[in-house]
Amino acid sequence: MLGADRIIRWGVITAGRITHTFAKDIRFCQNTIILAVAAREQAKAQSFADQYGIAEAYAGYDQIFEHPDIDAVYIASPHTLHKEQVEKAIKNKKHVLCEKPIVTTSEDMRYLKRLAQEHRVFLMEAMWTYFLPAIQKAVEWVKAGEIGELLHVRADFGYPLPYSPTLREYDAQFAGGCLLEMGIYPIAFNWLFHSIQPKHTSGMQCRAPNGVEDDVCWTWQYEKSTAFMHTSFKAKLPNVGIIIGTKGTIQIPDFWRASECCLYELEQPSKAFS
């Protein structure tokens, strides 16, 4: 494993929109550099490298995985490519930060987890929401008993996305559909407060013309509590995370990118964080 004082040298897979955000934000980290970027086309990789002062640019990804000087790989390719790319990175002894969803099946996740353990490398899904101070404050309040006994978690995330079979988000070949694209956020949010498998699950979905889901509602029931979740390409949802207990309620506007949260006793706010 890497020491705390080591400079972590990153390789970046793809040069798309999310990767630009990664490249901008990593500048705030003192012990990291992006050493190389790879895309399907050399021109796109080189343009990205020029924009962010990255020394090396490649067409194709194997040179990133096999690079002797790269410590960690950031993967931001379409969902269905994640397993193969994460596997290659791990087998080349690279630590991995992979965009969500890290894979599309639980079987693939169990395999990659075992592989990372065998090769003694760090593997993480890039669920940035978990690290937001407002989310961490909500978790702290729940653990401290501020809401009493947990009864319900509610979370929804949806924005209208006009249907087009050529859009990656709707492309069934790349695991398109709103559940893996946006529904992963309500699922991840709920897991912070229900970190066990539910006893019963149910759900309803609507489908786009090509068969992928474009609106999904689902309920997970636990021993003494319930989670209600909703995601959609058809409409903007409230995009609120709510944790309800016997003593109080926490509300988090735009929970997936939260900047604030508020603790209520009945209708009255008792604590706020921003």
mmCIF file of C-alpha atoms in Angstrom, residues 1-264:
data_model
loop_
_atom_site.group_PDB
_atom_site.id
_atom_site.type_symbol
_atom_site.label_atom_id
_atom_site.label_comp_id
_atom_site.label_asym_id
_atom_site.label_seq_id
_atom_site.Cartn_x
_atom_site.Cartn_y
_atom_site.Cartn_z
ATOM 1 C CA MET A 1 0.000 0.000 0.000
ATOM 2 C CA LEU A 2 1.028 3.631 -0.434
ATOM 3 C CA GLY A 3 2.513 5.609 2.421
ATOM 4 C CA ALA A 4 0.766 8.734 3.664
ATOM 5 C CA ASP A 5 3.579 10.968 2.424
ATOM 6 C CA ARG A 6 3.770 9.465 -1.094
ATOM 7 C CA ILE A 7 2.766 11.412 -4.178
ATOM 8 C CA ILE A 8 -0.032 9.379 -5.755
ATOM 9 C CA ARG A 9 0.350 9.278 -9.526
ATOM 10 C CA TRP A 10 -2.986 8.852 -11.283
ATOM 11 C CA GLY A 11 -3.959 7.505 -14.657
ATOM 12 C CA VAL A 12 -7.337 8.614 -16.004
ATOM 13 C CA ILE A 13 -9.606 6.458 -18.157
ATOM 14 C CA THR A 14 -11.736 8.475 -20.628
ATOM 15 C CA ALA A 15 -11.799 12.225 -21.164
ATOM 16 C CA GLY A 16 -15.510 12.914 -20.786
ATOM 17 C CA ARG A 17 -17.526 15.378 -18.728
ATOM 18 C CA ILE A 18 -17.084 13.687 -15.340
ATOM 19 C CA THR A 19 -13.361 13.259 -15.910
ATOM 20 C CA HIS A 20 -13.023 17.013 -16.395
ATOM 21 C CA THR A 21 -14.581 17.494 -12.949
ATOM 22 C CA PHE A 22 -12.124 14.996 -11.477
ATOM 23 C CA ALA A 23 -9.164 16.762 -13.088
ATOM 24 C CA LYS A 24 -10.301 20.163 -11.790
ATOM 25 C CA ASP A 25 -10.957 18.948 -8.254
ATOM 26 C CA ILE A 26 -7.797 16.888 -7.819
ATOM 27 C CA ARG A 27 -5.816 20.110 -7.977
ATOM 28 C CA PHE A 28 -6.942 20.726 -4.401
ATOM 29 C CA CYS A 29 -5.116 17.581 -3.223
ATOM 30 C CA GLN A 30 -1.525 18.197 -2.204
ATOM 31 C CA ASN A 31 -0.195 14.665 -2.668
ATOM 32 C CA THR A 32 -1.592 13.782 -6.084
ATOM 33 C CA ILE A 33 -0.853 14.346 -9.753
ATOM 34 C CA ILE A 34 -2.451 13.052 -12.940
ATOM 35 C CA LEU A 35 0.394 11.464 -14.847
ATOM 36 C CA ALA A 36 -1.502 10.176 -17.884
ATOM 37 C CA VAL A 37 -4.914 10.188 -19.556
ATOM 38 C CA ALA A 38 -6.384 7.762 -22.084
ATOM 39 C CA ALA A 39 -9.359 8.051 -24.407
ATOM 40 C CA ARG A 40 -10.607 6.174 -27.447
ATOM 41 C CA GLU A 41 -9.106 8.816 -29.729
ATOM 42 C CA GLN A 42 -5.606 10.262 -29.423
ATOM 43 C CA ALA A 43 -6.781 13.777 -30.261
ATOM 44 C CA LYS A 44 -9.308 13.795 -27.439
ATOM 45 C CA ALA A 45 -6.781 12.433 -24.949
ATOM 46 C CA GLN A 46 -4.173 14.987 -26.032
ATOM 47 C CA SER A 47 -6.642 17.870 -25.792
ATOM 48 C CA PHE A 48 -7.515 16.809 -22.251
ATOM 49 C CA ALA A 49 -3.835 16.478 -21.342
ATOM 50 C CA ASP A 50 -3.052 19.938 -22.750
ATOM 51 C CA GLN A 51 -5.928 21.501 -20.805
ATOM 52 C CA TYR A 52 -4.787 20.132 -17.447
ATOM 53 C CA GLY A 53 -1.027 19.985 -17.900
ATOM 54 C CA ILE A 54 -0.893 16.183 -17.991
ATOM 55 C CA ALA A 55 2.397 14.758 -19.261
ATOM 56 C CA GLU A 56 1.139 11.721 -21.190
ATOM 57 C CA ALA A 57 -1.886 11.008 -23.408
ATOM 58 C CA TYR A 58 -2.863 7.708 -25.013
ATOM 59 C CA ALA A 59 -5.395 6.297 -27.452
ATOM 60 C CA GLY A 60 -6.655 3.107 -25.809
ATOM 61 C CA TYR A 61 -6.484 2.133 -22.177
ATOM 62 C CA ASP A 62 -4.000 -0.705 -21.746
ATOM 63 C CA GLN A 63 -1.050 1.672 -21.566
ATOM 64 C CA ILE A 64 -2.612 3.201 -18.450
ATOM 65 C CA PHE A 65 -3.150 -0.165 -16.777
ATOM 66 C CA GLU A 66 0.363 -1.378 -17.637
ATOM 67 C CA HIS A 67 2.174 1.899 -16.923
ATOM 68 C CA PRO A 68 4.995 1.231 -14.418
ATOM 69 C CA ASP A 69 4.782 4.678 -12.807
ATOM 70 C CA ILE A 70 1.023 4.907 -12.236
ATOM 71 C CA ASP A 71 -0.191 4.121 -8.711
ATOM 72 C CA ALA A 72 -3.946 4.576 -9.072
ATOM 73 C CA VAL A 73 -6.502 4.630 -11.872
ATOM 74 C CA TYR A 74 -9.683 6.699 -12.102
ATOM 75 C CA ILE A 75 -12.270 5.056 -14.369
ATOM 76 C CA ALA A 76 -15.171 7.050 -15.816
ATOM 77 C CA SER A 77 -16.231 4.928 -18.791
ATOM 78 C CA PRO A 78 -19.810 3.672 -19.438
ATOM 79 C CA HIS A 79 -21.205 1.277 -16.823
ATOM 80 C CA THR A 80 -20.795 -1.942 -18.762
ATOM 81 C CA LEU A 81 -17.067 -1.375 -19.306
ATOM 82 C CA HIS A 82 -16.253 -0.993 -15.619
ATOM 83 C CA LYS A 83 -15.787 -4.636 -14.707
ATOM 84 C CA GLU A 84 -13.223 -5.374 -17.418
ATOM 85 C CA GLN A 85 -11.311 -2.149 -16.829
ATOM 86 C CA VAL A 86 -11.285 -2.446 -13.038
ATOM 87 C CA GLU A 87 -10.132 -6.048 -13.390
ATOM 88 C CA LYS A 88 -7.229 -5.034 -15.647
ATOM 89 C CA ALA A 89 -6.207 -2.269 -13.282
ATOM 90 C CA ILE A 90 -6.246 -4.543 -10.236
ATOM 91 C CA LYS A 91 -4.280 -7.291 -11.989
ATOM 92 C CA ASN A 92 -1.643 -4.667 -12.779
ATOM 93 C CA LYS A 93 -1.458 -3.725 -9.083
ATOM 94 C CA LYS A 94 -3.190 -0.380 -9.508
ATOM 95 C CA HIS A 95 -5.458 1.122 -6.878
ATOM 96 C CA VAL A 96 -8.857 1.980 -8.366
ATOM 97 C CA LEU A 97 -11.450 4.715 -8.034
ATOM 98 C CA CYS A 98 -14.338 3.826 -10.345
ATOM 99 C CA GLU A 99 -17.372 5.898 -11.185
ATOM 100 C CA LYS A 100 -20.782 4.719 -10.109
ATOM 101 C CA PRO A 101 -22.189 2.240 -10.592
ATOM 102 C CA ILE A 102 -18.935 0.397 -10.197
ATOM 103 C CA VAL A 103 -20.534 -2.669 -11.826
ATOM 104 C CA THR A 104 -24.008 -3.717 -12.955
ATOM 105 C CA THR A 105 -24.399 -6.979 -10.988
ATOM 106 C CA SER A 106 -23.713 -8.067 -7.422
ATOM 107 C CA GLU A 107 -21.837 -11.100 -8.755
ATOM 108 C CA ASP A 108 -19.356 -8.827 -10.549
ATOM 109 C CA MET A 109 -18.922 -6.749 -7.400
ATOM 110 C CA ARG A 110 -18.132 -9.790 -5.272
ATOM 111 C CA TYR A 111 -15.587 -10.901 -7.863
ATOM 112 C CA LEU A 112 -13.811 -7.547 -7.973
ATOM 113 C CA LYS A 113 -13.801 -7.315 -4.193
ATOM 114 C CA ARG A 114 -12.075 -10.706 -3.947
ATOM 115 C CA LEU A 115 -9.632 -9.718 -6.681
ATOM 116 C CA ALA A 116 -8.691 -6.470 -4.929
ATOM 117 C CA GLN A 117 -8.118 -8.354 -1.681
ATOM 118 C CA GLU A 118 -5.946 -10.929 -3.423
ATOM 119 C CA HIS A 119 -3.793 -8.257 -5.074
ATOM 120 C CA ARG A 120 -3.783 -6.024 -1.971
ATOM 121 C CA VAL A 121 -5.003 -2.901 -3.727
ATOM 122 C CA PHE A 122 -7.574 -0.255 -2.785
ATOM 123 C CA LEU A 123 -10.875 -0.406 -4.687
ATOM 124 C CA MET A 124 -13.589 2.210 -4.272
ATOM 125 C CA GLU A 125 -16.740 3.387 -5.994
ATOM 126 C CA ALA A 126 -16.751 7.166 -6.506
ATOM 127 C CA MET A 127 -19.858 7.921 -4.423
ATOM 128 C CA TRP A 128 -18.947 11.517 -3.636
ATOM 129 C CA THR A 129 -22.181 12.118 -1.716
ATOM 130 C CA TYR A 130 -20.835 10.125 1.243
ATOM 131 C CA PHE A 131 -18.082 12.708 1.797
ATOM 132 C CA LEU A 132 -20.220 15.846 1.806
ATOM 133 C CA PRO A 133 -20.129 17.579 5.222
ATOM 134 C CA ALA A 134 -23.927 17.947 5.324
ATOM 135 C CA ILE A 135 -24.393 14.212 4.760
ATOM 136 C CA GLN A 136 -21.796 13.376 7.398
ATOM 137 C CA LYS A 137 -23.565 15.699 9.843
ATOM 138 C CA ALA A 138 -26.881 13.907 9.222
ATOM 139 C CA VAL A 139 -25.205 10.554 9.907
ATOM 140 C CA GLU A 140 -23.721 12.008 13.096
ATOM 141 C CA TRP A 141 -27.144 13.192 14.289
ATOM 142 C CA VAL A 142 -28.705 9.780 13.661
ATOM 143 C CA LYS A 143 -25.900 7.951 15.480
ATOM 144 C CA ALA A 144 -26.224 10.361 18.402
ATOM 145 C CA GLY A 145 -29.922 9.484 18.765
ATOM 146 C CA GLU A 146 -31.157 12.928 17.753
ATOM 147 C CA ILE A 147 -34.111 11.498 15.780
ATOM 148 C CA GLY A 148 -34.787 8.615 18.151
ATOM 149 C CA GLU A 149 -35.511 5.204 16.668
ATOM 150 C CA LEU A 150 -35.256 5.115 12.869
ATOM 151 C CA LEU A 151 -38.626 4.624 11.165
ATOM 152 C CA HIS A 152 -38.293 5.762 7.539
ATOM 153 C CA VAL A 153 -35.746 6.863 4.960
ATOM 154 C CA ARG A 154 -37.090 8.664 1.906
ATOM 155 C CA ALA A 155 -34.980 9.712 -1.069
ATOM 156 C CA ASP A 156 -35.708 10.661 -4.661
ATOM 157 C CA PHE A 157 -33.558 11.837 -7.534
ATOM 158 C CA GLY A 158 -34.884 12.684 -10.956
ATOM 159 C CA TYR A 159 -34.471 15.137 -13.815
ATOM 160 C CA PRO A 160 -36.279 15.154 -17.163
ATOM 161 C CA LEU A 161 -34.147 13.658 -19.910
ATOM 162 C CA PRO A 162 -35.878 13.595 -23.322
ATOM 163 C CA TYR A 163 -35.835 10.149 -24.828
ATOM 164 C CA SER A 164 -33.308 9.321 -27.511
ATOM 165 C CA PRO A 165 -32.080 5.767 -28.137
ATOM 166 C CA THR A 166 -28.662 7.173 -29.071
ATOM 167 C CA LEU A 167 -28.128 8.810 -25.671
ATOM 168 C CA ARG A 168 -25.797 6.822 -23.396
ATOM 169 C CA GLU A 169 -28.293 7.218 -20.536
ATOM 170 C CA TYR A 170 -30.950 5.382 -22.566
ATOM 171 C CA ASP A 171 -28.656 2.934 -24.357
ATOM 172 C CA ALA A 172 -29.481 -0.604 -23.214
ATOM 173 C CA GLN A 173 -26.133 -1.842 -24.551
ATOM 174 C CA PHE A 174 -24.427 0.301 -21.910
ATOM 175 C CA ALA A 175 -26.833 -0.566 -19.058
ATOM 176 C CA GLY A 176 -28.908 2.543 -19.670
ATOM 177 C CA GLY A 177 -31.933 3.491 -17.630
ATOM 178 C CA CYS A 178 -32.629 5.775 -14.710
ATOM 179 C CA LEU A 179 -32.071 3.161 -11.981
ATOM 180 C CA LEU A 180 -28.321 2.793 -12.518
ATOM 181 C CA GLU A 181 -27.859 6.345 -13.775
ATOM 182 C CA MET A 182 -29.586 8.246 -10.951
ATOM 183 C CA GLY A 183 -31.312 5.700 -8.740
ATOM 184 C CA ILE A 184 -27.958 4.676 -7.320
ATOM 185 C CA TYR A 185 -27.982 7.914 -5.296
ATOM 186 C CA PRO A 186 -31.145 7.133 -3.295
ATOM 187 C CA ILE A 187 -29.837 3.585 -2.805
ATOM 188 C CA ALA A 188 -26.493 4.839 -1.514
ATOM 189 C CA PHE A 189 -28.196 7.413 0.710
ATOM 190 C CA ASN A 190 -30.450 4.776 2.239
ATOM 191 C CA TRP A 191 -27.478 2.474 2.859
ATOM 192 C CA LEU A 192 -25.964 5.064 5.197
ATOM 193 C CA PHE A 193 -28.867 4.530 7.577
ATOM 194 C CA HIS A 194 -29.936 0.975 6.696
ATOM 195 C CA SER A 195 -26.597 -0.794 6.294
ATOM 196 C CA ILE A 196 -28.210 -4.243 6.117
ATOM 197 C CA GLN A 197 -30.140 -6.106 3.450
ATOM 198 C CA PRO A 198 -33.913 -5.485 3.506
ATOM 199 C CA LYS A 199 -36.287 -8.274 4.474
ATOM 200 C CA HIS A 200 -38.725 -7.466 1.664
ATOM 201 C CA THR A 201 -38.543 -5.419 -1.530
ATOM 202 C CA SER A 202 -41.183 -4.190 -3.963
ATOM 203 C CA GLY A 203 -41.246 -1.739 -6.831
ATOM 204 C CA MET A 204 -42.901 -0.321 -9.921
ATOM 205 C CA GLN A 205 -41.374 0.946 -13.134
ATOM 206 C CA CYS A 206 -42.212 2.642 -16.417
ATOM 207 C CA ARG A 207 -40.200 1.926 -19.551
ATOM 208 C CA ALA A 208 -38.918 4.025 -22.422
ATOM 209 C CA PRO A 209 -39.703 2.910 -26.011
ATOM 210 C CA ASN A 210 -36.505 0.829 -26.189
ATOM 211 C CA GLY A 211 -37.329 -1.027 -22.959
ATOM 212 C CA VAL A 212 -35.014 0.605 -20.416
ATOM 213 C CA GLU A 213 -36.660 1.989 -17.300
ATOM 214 C CA ASP A 214 -37.328 5.734 -17.248
ATOM 215 C CA ASP A 215 -39.213 5.981 -13.937
ATOM 216 C CA VAL A 216 -38.852 3.659 -10.943
ATOM 217 C CA CYS A 217 -40.363 3.670 -7.448
ATOM 218 C CA TRP A 218 -39.357 1.062 -4.902
ATOM 219 C CA THR A 219 -39.787 0.173 -1.238
ATOM 220 C CA TRP A 220 -37.432 -1.753 1.020
ATOM 221 C CA GLN A 221 -38.800 -3.076 4.288
ATOM 222 C CA TYR A 222 -36.631 -3.839 7.316
ATOM 223 C CA GLU A 223 -37.399 -5.269 10.750
ATOM 224 C CA LYS A 224 -38.619 -1.973 12.222
ATOM 225 C CA SER A 225 -38.253 0.577 9.441
ATOM 226 C CA THR A 226 -38.882 1.218 5.746
ATOM 227 C CA ALA A 227 -37.114 2.973 2.868
ATOM 228 C CA PHE A 228 -39.032 4.652 0.036
ATOM 229 C CA MET A 229 -37.068 5.583 -3.092
ATOM 230 C CA HIS A 230 -37.849 7.061 -6.497
ATOM 231 C CA THR A 231 -35.822 7.950 -9.585
ATOM 232 C CA SER A 232 -36.899 9.296 -12.949
ATOM 233 C CA PHE A 233 -35.911 10.496 -16.401
ATOM 234 C CA LYS A 234 -39.494 11.717 -16.921
ATOM 235 C CA ALA A 235 -39.681 14.596 -14.426
ATOM 236 C CA LYS A 236 -37.779 16.648 -11.911
ATOM 237 C CA LEU A 237 -38.401 15.107 -8.527
ATOM 238 C CA PRO A 238 -38.094 16.939 -5.185
ATOM 239 C CA ASN A 239 -34.557 15.487 -4.919
ATOM 240 C CA VAL A 240 -34.745 15.477 -1.143
ATOM 241 C CA GLY A 241 -33.366 13.007 1.372
ATOM 242 C CA ILE A 242 -35.417 12.591 4.557
ATOM 243 C CA ILE A 243 -34.632 10.516 7.643
ATOM 244 C CA ILE A 244 -37.603 10.077 9.988
ATOM 245 C CA GLY A 245 -37.416 8.847 13.565
ATOM 246 C CA THR A 246 -39.588 8.661 16.638
ATOM 247 C CA LYS A 247 -38.193 11.942 18.026
ATOM 248 C CA GLY A 248 -37.318 13.980 14.971
ATOM 249 C CA THR A 249 -36.746 14.307 11.236
ATOM 250 C CA ILE A 250 -33.740 15.322 9.160
ATOM 251 C CA GLN A 251 -34.336 16.953 5.781
ATOM 252 C CA ILE A 252 -31.559 17.339 3.197
ATOM 253 C CA PRO A 253 -32.376 19.326 0.032
ATOM 254 C CA ASP A 254 -30.606 18.061 -3.092
ATOM 255 C CA PHE A 255 -29.116 15.328 -0.934
ATOM 256 C CA TRP A 256 -26.921 13.938 -3.720
ATOM 257 C CA ARG A 257 -24.956 17.227 -3.777
ATOM 258 C CA ALA A 258 -25.991 18.405 -0.314
ATOM 259 C CA SER A 259 -24.774 21.707 1.101
ATOM 260 C CA GLU A 260 -27.132 21.834 4.099
ATOM 261 C CA CYS A 261 -29.300 19.742 6.372
ATOM 262 C CA CYS A 262 -31.815 20.523 9.083
ATOM 263 C CA LEU A 263 -33.056 18.593 12.125
ATOM 264 C CA TYR A 264 -36.713 19.064 13.060
#
